[in-house]
Short mmCIF file of C-alpha atoms and ligand atoms in Angstrom, two decimals:
data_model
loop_
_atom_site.label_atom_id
_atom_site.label_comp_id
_atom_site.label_asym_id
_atom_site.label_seq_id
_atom_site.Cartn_x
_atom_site.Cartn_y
_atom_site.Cartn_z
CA UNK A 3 -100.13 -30.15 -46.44
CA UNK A 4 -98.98 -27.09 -48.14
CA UNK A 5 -98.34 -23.89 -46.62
CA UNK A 6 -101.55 -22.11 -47.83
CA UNK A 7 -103.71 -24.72 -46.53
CA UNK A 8 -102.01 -25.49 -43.02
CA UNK A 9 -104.84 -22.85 -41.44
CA UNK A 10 -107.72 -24.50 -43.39
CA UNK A 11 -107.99 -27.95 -43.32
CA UNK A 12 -107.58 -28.00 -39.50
CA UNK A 13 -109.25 -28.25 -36.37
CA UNK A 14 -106.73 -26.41 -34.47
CA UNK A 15 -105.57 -23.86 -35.86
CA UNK A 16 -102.40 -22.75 -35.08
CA UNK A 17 -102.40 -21.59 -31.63
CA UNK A 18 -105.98 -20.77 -31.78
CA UNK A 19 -108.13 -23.52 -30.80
CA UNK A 20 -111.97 -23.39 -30.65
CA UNK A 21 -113.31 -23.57 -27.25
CA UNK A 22 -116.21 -22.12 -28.36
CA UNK A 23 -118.55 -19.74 -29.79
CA UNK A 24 -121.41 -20.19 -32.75
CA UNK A 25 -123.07 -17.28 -31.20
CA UNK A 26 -123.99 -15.21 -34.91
CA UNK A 27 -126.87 -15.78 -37.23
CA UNK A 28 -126.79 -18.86 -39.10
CA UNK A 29 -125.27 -18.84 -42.27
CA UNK A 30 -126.15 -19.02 -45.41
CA UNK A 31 -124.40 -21.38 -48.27
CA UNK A 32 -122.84 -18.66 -50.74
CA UNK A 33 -125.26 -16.29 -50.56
CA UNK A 34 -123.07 -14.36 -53.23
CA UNK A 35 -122.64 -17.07 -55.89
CA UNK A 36 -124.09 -15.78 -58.97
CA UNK A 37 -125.34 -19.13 -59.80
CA UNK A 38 -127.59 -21.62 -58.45
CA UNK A 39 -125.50 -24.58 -56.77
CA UNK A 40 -126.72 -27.03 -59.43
CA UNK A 41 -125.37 -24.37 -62.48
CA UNK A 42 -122.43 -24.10 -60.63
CA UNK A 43 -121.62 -27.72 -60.67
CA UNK A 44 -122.56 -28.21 -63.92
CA UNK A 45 -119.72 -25.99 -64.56
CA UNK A 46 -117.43 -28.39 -62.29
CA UNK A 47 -118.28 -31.35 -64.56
CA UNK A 48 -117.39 -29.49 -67.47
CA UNK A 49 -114.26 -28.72 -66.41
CA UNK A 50 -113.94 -32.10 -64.76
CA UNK A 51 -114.72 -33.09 -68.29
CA UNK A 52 -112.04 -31.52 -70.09
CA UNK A 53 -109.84 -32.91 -67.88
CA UNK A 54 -110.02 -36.27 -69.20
CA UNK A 55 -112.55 -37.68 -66.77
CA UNK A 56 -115.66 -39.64 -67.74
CA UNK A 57 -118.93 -39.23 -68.04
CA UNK A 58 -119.94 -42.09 -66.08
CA UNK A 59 -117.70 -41.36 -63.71
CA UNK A 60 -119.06 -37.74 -63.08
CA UNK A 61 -122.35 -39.07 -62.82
CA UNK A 62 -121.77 -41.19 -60.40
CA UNK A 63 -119.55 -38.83 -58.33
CA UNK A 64 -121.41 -35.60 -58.49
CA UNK A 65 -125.12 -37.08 -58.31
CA UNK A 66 -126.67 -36.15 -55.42
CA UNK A 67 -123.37 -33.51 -54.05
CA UNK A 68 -124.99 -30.73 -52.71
CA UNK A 69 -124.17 -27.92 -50.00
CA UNK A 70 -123.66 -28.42 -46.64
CA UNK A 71 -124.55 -25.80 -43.81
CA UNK A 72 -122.70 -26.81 -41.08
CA UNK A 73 -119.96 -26.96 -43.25
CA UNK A 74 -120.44 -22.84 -43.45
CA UNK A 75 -120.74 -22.56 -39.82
CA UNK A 76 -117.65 -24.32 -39.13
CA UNK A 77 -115.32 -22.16 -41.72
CA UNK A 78 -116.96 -19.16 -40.27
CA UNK A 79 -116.80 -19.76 -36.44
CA UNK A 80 -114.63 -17.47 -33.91
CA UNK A 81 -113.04 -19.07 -31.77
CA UNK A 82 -113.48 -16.71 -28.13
CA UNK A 83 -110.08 -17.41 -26.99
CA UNK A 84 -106.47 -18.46 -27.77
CA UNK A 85 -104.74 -21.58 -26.82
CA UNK A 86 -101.87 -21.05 -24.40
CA UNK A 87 -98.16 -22.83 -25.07
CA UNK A 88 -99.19 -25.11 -21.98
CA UNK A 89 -102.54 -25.83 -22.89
CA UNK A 90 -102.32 -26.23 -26.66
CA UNK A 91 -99.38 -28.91 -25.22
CA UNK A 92 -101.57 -30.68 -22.74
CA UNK A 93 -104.26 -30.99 -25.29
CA UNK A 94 -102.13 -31.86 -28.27
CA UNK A 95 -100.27 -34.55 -25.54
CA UNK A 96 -101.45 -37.00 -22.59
CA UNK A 97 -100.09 -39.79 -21.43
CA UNK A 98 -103.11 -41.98 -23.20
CA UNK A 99 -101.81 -40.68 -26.15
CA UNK A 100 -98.26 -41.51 -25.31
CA UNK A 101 -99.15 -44.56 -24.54
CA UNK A 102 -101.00 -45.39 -27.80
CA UNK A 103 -98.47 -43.80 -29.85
CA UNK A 104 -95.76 -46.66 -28.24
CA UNK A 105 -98.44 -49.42 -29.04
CA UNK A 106 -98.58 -48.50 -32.34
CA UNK A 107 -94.89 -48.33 -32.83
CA UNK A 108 -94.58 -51.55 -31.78
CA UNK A 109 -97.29 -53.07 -33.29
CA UNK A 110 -96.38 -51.26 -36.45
CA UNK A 111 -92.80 -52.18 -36.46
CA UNK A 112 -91.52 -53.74 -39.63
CA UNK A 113 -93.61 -51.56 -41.87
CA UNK A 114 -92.79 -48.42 -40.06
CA UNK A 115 -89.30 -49.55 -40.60
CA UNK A 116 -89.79 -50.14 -44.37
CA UNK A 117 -90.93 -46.39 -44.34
CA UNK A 118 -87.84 -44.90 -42.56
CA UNK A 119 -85.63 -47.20 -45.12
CA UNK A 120 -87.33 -45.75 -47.70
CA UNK A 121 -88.21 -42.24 -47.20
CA UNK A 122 -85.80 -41.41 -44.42
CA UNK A 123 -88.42 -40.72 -42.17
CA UNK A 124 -87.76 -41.82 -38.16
CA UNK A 125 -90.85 -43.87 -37.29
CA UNK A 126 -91.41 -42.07 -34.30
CA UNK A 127 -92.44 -39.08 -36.45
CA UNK A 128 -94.84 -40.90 -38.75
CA UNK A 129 -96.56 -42.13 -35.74
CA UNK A 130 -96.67 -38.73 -34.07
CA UNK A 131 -98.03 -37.06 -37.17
CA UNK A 132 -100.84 -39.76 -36.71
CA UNK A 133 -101.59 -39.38 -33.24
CA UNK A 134 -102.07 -35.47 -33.95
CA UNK A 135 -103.57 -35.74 -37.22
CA UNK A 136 -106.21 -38.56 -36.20
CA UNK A 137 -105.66 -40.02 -32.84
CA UNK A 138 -104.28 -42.79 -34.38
CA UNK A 139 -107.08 -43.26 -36.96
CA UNK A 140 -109.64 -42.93 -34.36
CA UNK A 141 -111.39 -39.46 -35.50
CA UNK A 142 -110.49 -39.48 -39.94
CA UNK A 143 -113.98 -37.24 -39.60
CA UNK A 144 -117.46 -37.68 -40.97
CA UNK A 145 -118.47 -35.23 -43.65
CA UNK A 146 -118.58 -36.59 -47.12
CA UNK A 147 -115.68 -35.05 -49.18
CA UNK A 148 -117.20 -34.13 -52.40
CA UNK A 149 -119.97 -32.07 -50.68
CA UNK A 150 -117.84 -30.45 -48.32
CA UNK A 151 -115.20 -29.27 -50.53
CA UNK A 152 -117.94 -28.15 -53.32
CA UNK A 153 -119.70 -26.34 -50.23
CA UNK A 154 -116.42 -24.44 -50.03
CA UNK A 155 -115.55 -23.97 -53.48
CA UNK A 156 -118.91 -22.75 -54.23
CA UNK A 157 -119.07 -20.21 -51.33
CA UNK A 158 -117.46 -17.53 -52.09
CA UNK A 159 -114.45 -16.93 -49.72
CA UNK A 160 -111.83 -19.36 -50.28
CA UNK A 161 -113.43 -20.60 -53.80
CA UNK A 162 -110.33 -20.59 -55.62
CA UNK A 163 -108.39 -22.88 -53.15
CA UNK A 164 -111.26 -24.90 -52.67
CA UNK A 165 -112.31 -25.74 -56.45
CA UNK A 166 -108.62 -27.09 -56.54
CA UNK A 167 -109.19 -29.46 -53.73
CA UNK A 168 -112.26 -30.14 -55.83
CA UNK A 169 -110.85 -31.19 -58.90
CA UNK A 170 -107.97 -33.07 -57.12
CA UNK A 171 -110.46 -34.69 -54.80
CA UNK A 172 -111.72 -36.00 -58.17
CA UNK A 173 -108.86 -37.21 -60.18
CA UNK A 174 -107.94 -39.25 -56.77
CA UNK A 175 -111.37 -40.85 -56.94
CA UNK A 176 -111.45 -41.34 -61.22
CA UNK A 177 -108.18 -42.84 -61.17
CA UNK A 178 -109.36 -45.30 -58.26
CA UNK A 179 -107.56 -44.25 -54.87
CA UNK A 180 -110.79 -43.29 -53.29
CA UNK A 181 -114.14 -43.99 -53.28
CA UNK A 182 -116.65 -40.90 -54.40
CA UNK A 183 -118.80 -41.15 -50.98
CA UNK A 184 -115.43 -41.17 -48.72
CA UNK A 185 -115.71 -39.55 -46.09
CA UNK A 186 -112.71 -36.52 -43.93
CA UNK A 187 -113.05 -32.95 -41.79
CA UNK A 188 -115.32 -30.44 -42.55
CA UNK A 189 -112.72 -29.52 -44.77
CA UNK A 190 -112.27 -32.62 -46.79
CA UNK A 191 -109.00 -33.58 -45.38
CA UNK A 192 -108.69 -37.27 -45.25
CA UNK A 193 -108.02 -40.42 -44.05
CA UNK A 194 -105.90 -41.32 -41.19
CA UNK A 195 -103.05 -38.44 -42.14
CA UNK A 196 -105.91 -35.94 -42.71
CA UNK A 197 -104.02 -34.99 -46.57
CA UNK A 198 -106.28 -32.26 -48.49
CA UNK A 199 -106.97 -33.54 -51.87
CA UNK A 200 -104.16 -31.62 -53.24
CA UNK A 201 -101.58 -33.35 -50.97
CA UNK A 202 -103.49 -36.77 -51.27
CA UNK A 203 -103.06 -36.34 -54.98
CA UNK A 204 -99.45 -35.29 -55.15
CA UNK A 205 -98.02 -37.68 -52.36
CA UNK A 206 -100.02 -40.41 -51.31
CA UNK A 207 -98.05 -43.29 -52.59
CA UNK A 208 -99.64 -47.08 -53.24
CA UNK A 209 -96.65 -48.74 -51.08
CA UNK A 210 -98.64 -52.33 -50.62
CA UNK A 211 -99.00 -52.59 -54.48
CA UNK A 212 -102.90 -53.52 -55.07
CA UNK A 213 -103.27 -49.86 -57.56
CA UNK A 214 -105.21 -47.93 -54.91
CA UNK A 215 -103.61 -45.34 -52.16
CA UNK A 216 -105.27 -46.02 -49.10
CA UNK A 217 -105.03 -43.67 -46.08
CA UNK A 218 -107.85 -45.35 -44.16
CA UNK A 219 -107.16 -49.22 -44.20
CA UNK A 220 -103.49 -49.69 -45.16
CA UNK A 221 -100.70 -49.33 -42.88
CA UNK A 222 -98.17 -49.35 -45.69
CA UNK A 223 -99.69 -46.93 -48.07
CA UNK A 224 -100.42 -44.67 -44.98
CA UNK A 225 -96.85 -44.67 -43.55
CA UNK A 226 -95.25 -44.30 -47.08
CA UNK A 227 -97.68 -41.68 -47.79
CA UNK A 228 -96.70 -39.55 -44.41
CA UNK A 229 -92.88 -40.48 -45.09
CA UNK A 230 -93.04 -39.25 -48.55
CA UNK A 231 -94.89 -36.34 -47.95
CA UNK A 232 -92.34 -35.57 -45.34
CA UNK A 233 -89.76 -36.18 -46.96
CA UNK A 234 -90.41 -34.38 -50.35
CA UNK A 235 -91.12 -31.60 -47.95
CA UNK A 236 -86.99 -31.41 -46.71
CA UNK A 237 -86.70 -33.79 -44.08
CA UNK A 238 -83.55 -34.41 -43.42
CA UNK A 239 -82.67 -38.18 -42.70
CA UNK A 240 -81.47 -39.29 -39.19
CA UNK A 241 -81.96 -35.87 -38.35
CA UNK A 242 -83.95 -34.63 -35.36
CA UNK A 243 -86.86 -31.94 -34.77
CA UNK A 244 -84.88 -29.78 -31.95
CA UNK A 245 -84.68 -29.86 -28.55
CA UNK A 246 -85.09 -27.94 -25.16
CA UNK A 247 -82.57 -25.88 -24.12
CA UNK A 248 -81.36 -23.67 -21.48
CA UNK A 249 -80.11 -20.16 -22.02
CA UNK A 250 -77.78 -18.32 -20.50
CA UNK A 251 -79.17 -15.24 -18.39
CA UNK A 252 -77.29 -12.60 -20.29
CA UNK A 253 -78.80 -14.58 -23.43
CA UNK A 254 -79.99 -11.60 -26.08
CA UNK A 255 -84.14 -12.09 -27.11
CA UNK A 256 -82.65 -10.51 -30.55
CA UNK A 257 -81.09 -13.97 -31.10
CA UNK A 258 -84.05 -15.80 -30.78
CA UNK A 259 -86.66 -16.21 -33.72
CA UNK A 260 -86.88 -18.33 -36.77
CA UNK A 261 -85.23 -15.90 -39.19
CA UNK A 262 -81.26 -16.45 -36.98
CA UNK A 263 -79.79 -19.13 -38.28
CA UNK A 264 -76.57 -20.02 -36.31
CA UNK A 265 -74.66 -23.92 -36.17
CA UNK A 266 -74.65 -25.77 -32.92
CA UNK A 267 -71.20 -24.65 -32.20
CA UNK A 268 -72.03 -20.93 -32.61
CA UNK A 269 -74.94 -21.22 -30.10
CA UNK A 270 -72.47 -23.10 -27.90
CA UNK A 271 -70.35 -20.22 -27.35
CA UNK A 272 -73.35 -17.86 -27.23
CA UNK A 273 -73.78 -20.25 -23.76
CA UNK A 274 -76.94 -22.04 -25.35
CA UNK A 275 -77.01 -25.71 -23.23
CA UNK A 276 -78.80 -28.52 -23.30
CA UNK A 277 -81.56 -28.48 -20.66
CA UNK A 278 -79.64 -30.32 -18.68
CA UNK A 279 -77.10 -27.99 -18.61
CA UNK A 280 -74.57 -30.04 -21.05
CA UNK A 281 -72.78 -29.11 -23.99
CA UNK A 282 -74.72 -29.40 -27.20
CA UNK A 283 -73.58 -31.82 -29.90
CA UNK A 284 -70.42 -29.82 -31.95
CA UNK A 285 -71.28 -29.55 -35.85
CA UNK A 286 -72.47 -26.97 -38.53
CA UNK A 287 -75.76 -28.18 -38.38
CA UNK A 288 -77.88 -24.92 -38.68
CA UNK A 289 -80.38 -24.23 -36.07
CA UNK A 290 -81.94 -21.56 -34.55
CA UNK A 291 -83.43 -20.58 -31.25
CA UNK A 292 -87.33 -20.07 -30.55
CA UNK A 293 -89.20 -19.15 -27.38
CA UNK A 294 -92.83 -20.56 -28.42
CA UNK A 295 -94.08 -19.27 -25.50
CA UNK A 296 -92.24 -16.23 -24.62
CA UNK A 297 -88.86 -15.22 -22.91
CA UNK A 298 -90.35 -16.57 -19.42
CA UNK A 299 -90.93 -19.68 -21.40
CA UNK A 300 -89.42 -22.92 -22.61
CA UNK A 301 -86.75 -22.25 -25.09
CA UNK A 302 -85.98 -24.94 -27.69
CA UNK A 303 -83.21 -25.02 -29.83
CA UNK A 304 -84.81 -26.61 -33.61
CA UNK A 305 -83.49 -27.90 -36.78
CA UNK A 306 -84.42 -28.44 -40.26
CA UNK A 307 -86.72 -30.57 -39.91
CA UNK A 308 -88.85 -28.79 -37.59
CA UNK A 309 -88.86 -26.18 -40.77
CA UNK A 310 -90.47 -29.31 -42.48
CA UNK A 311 -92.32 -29.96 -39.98
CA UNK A 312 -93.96 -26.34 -40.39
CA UNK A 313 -94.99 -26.95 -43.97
CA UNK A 314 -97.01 -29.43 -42.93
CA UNK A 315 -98.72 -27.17 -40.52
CA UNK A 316 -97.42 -23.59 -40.09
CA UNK A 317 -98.62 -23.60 -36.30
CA UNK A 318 -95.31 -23.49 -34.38
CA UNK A 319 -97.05 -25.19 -31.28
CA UNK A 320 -98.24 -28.24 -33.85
CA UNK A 321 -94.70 -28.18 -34.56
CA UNK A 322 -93.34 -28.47 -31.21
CA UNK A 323 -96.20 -30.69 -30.46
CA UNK A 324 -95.05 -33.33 -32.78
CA UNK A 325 -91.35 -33.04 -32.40
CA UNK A 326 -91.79 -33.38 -28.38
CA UNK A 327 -94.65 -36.26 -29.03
CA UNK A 328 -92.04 -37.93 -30.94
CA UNK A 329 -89.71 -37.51 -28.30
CA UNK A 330 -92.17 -39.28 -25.79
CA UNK A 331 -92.71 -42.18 -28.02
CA UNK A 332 -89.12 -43.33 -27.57
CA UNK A 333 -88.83 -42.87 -23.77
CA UNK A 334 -88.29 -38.68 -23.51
CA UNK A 335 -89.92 -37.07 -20.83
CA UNK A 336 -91.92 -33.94 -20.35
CA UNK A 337 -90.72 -30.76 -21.22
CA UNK A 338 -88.11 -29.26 -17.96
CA UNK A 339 -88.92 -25.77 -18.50
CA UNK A 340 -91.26 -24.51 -15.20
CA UNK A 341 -94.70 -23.39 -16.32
CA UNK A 342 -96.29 -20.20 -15.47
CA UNK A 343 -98.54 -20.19 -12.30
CA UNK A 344 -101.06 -18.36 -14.69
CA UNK A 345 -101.07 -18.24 -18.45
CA UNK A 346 -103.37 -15.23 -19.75
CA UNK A 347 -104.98 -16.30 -22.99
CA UNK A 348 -105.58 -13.76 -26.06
CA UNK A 349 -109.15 -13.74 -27.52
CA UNK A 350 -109.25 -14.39 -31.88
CA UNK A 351 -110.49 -10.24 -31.76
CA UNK A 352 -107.43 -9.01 -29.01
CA UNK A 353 -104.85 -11.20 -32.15
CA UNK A 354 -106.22 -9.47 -34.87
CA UNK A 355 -106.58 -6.23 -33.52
CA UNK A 356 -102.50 -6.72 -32.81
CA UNK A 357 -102.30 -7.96 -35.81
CA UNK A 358 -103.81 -4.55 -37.43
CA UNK A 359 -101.96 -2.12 -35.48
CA UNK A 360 -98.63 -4.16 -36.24
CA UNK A 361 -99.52 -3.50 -39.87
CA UNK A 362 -100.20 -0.04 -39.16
CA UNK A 363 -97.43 0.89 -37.88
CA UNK A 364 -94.95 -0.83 -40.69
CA UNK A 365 -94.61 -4.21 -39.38
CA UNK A 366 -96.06 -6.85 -41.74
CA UNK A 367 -97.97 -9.55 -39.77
CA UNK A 368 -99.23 -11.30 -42.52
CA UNK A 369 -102.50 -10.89 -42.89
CA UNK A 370 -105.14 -10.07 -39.96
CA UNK A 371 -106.84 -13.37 -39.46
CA UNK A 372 -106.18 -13.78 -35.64
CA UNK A 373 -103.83 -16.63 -36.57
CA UNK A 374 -100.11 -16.10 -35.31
CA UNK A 375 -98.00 -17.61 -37.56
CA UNK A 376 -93.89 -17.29 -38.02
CA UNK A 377 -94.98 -13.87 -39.85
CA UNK A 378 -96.92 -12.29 -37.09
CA UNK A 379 -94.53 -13.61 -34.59
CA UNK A 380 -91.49 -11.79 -36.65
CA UNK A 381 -93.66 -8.08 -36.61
CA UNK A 382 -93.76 -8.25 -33.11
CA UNK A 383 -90.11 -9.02 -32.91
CA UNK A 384 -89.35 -6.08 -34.56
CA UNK A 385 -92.13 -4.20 -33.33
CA UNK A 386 -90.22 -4.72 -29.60
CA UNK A 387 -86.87 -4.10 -30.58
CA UNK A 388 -88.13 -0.59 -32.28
CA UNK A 389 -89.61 -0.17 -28.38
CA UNK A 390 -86.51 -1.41 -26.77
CA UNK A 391 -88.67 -4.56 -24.94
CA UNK A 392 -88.08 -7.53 -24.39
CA UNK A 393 -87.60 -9.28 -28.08
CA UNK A 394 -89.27 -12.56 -28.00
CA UNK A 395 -92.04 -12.70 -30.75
CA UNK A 396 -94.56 -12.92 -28.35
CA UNK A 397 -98.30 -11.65 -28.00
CA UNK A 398 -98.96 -10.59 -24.08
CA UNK A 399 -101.63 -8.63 -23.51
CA UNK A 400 -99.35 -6.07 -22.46
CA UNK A 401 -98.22 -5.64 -25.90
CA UNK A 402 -101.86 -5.17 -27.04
CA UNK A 403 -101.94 -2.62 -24.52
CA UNK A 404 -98.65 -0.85 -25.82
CA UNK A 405 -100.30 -1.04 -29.31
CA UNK A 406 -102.90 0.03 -28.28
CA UNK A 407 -101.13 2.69 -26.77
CA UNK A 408 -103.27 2.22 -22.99
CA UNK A 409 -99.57 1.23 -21.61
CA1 CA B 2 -102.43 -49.66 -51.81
#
């Protein structure tokens, strides 16, 4: 996935995931549209048309298409409360999934071998990426594609993005990929990788040769498809995500944060360890320190590829999810760092209120959508070294508070 659409097509959105909450009127399909669904689409087809694509096949695609409510609801639900680090990790990882995750790499072998040959993808990340994305192909969801995306593209507040995944979701099914009917999420991401039609259009590869790319029923187009993805994204071959690390107690928060960019050897001498307490591997590999979940948190040491990884899906817990996942899947085990007796969650309003005053105040958080991405995370960096605390990127409620100036 791109980096625009990391927050849309997904069920967990970065480290906000939807426990629950539906509790506003019910809303209507693009009540603002100036035309009548049916208009509107008529304008799809014509565009659609001047594309190069049939009539017959626009026909048959579009006939019947029509908005879907629930589709609404679900772009515009509020999620009451935040994720923590620990539970976004428990949820995201379990020892079923684990356990599936080394079936399937066995099982999966040869071909998942064919894709690392190829793309210079590890297959222990391909098959993580699956066990997040779709359990493994269990849950590739259940709305019909062309509905749900035109539902989006013809409400009003994402229509731009959305009549892109339109038209791509289109050309993928004209040119034979994908039948018109399929069916992915709410927000038309599909098959067992969960690509958006954009990504689906410009990745997907046909690796078992029969004309068609096939992310629900074959294991080589899907794999290729991931690897490719991946690896047009950056990933570096034979390269790892990152990995947990200790730091030294006199260790300074400033160093920590996406945007420092220091090689193994430099963090050495800074006293950065491996969690066992050994020597990290010498080299000029560039890599930088993040504390995902705060200075009294885990503190992992990541490479390029985790930057891949985040293109994907800008969420730095998804990112940590998959790296560690794929960690698991060839014998790791759980992360070292103690948790918290008692993580306090943030609610979606207590983010984007920090989000606003961070913006007031000079710090650019990237938007206010309650969503704390690598932007929002460097405003409050900079945000607590302008207050002299603690530097580690991370929303407490005590730094609401301070914002909020009621500490
Ligand atoms: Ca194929």
């Amino acid at each position: 996935m791109n980096f625009s659409l990391s927050i849309l097509n997904r069920l967990l959105p970065v480290i906000v995931l939807l426990i629950t909450s539906f509790g506003f009127a019910r809303p209507m399909v693009a009540a603002e549209s100036a035309l009548p669904f049916s208009q509107w689409l008529d304008g799809v087809r014509k565009e659609a048309s001047a594309a190069g694509m049939s009539t017959g096949f626009l026909n048959t695609a579009l006939a019947g298409v029509k908005p879907i409510n629930r589709v609404i609801e679900l772009d515009r639900r509020q999620p009451e409360f935040t994720l923590t680090f620990w539970k976004y990790l428990d949820n995201a990882i379990n020892p079923e999934r684990i356990r599936r995750g080394r079936e399937m790499m066995a099982k999966h072998q040869t071909q998942l071998q064919k894709s690392a040959l190829k793309y210079g993808v590890q297959p222990r990340f391909i098959v993580a990426f699956w066990g997040l994305e779709s359990n493994y192909g269990k849950h590739t969801g259940a709305f019909p594609v062309l509905d749900a995306v035109a539902t989006l593209a013809f409400d009003q507040r994402r229509s731009r993005f959305f009549r892109s995944q339109l038209m791509a979701a289109l050309t993928i099914m004209n040119r034979g990929d994908v039948d018109t009917r399929v069916k992915g999420s709410w927000a038309g991401a599909m098959g067992n990788f969960q690509f958006i039609p954009t990504t689906y259009k410009g990745f997907a590869v046909d690796a078992d040769g029969d004309g068609k790319r096939d992310m629900w029923n074959s294991f080589p187009d899907m794999f290729a498809s991931a690897a490719n993805y991946l690896s047009r994204s950056g990933w570096r071959s034979g390269w790892s995500w990152g990995r947990e690390v200790q730091l030294p107690k006199e260790f300074k928060l400033e160093l920590t944060g996406l945007k420092i960019r220091k090689s193994q050897s430099q963090w050495q001498a800074l006293g950065v360890r491996t969690i066992g307490g050994g020597s990290l591997p010498t080299g000029d590999t560039e890599a930088s320190v993040i504390l995902p979940a705060g200075y009294n948190g885990p503190a992992f040491l990541i490479y390029k590829n985790y930057r891949t990884i985040l293109t994907w899906n800008r969420s730095i817990l998804y990112a940590i999810a998959v790296g560690h996942l794929a960690d698991r899947l060839v014998g790791a085990g759980p992360l070292k760092s103690k948790r918290p007796v008692e993580e306090v969650a943030l609610s979606r309003a207590d983010l984007m209120d920090m989000q606003r005053r961070l913006a007031a105040l000079g710090f650019e958080p990237g938007g206010s959508d309650g969503v704390i991405g690598p932007m929002t995370r460097t405003a409050i960096k900079a945000f607590q070294q302008k207050s002299l605390l603690p530097a580690d990127g991370y929303p407490t409620m005590g730094l609401l508070e301070m914002l909020r100036g009621t500490k």
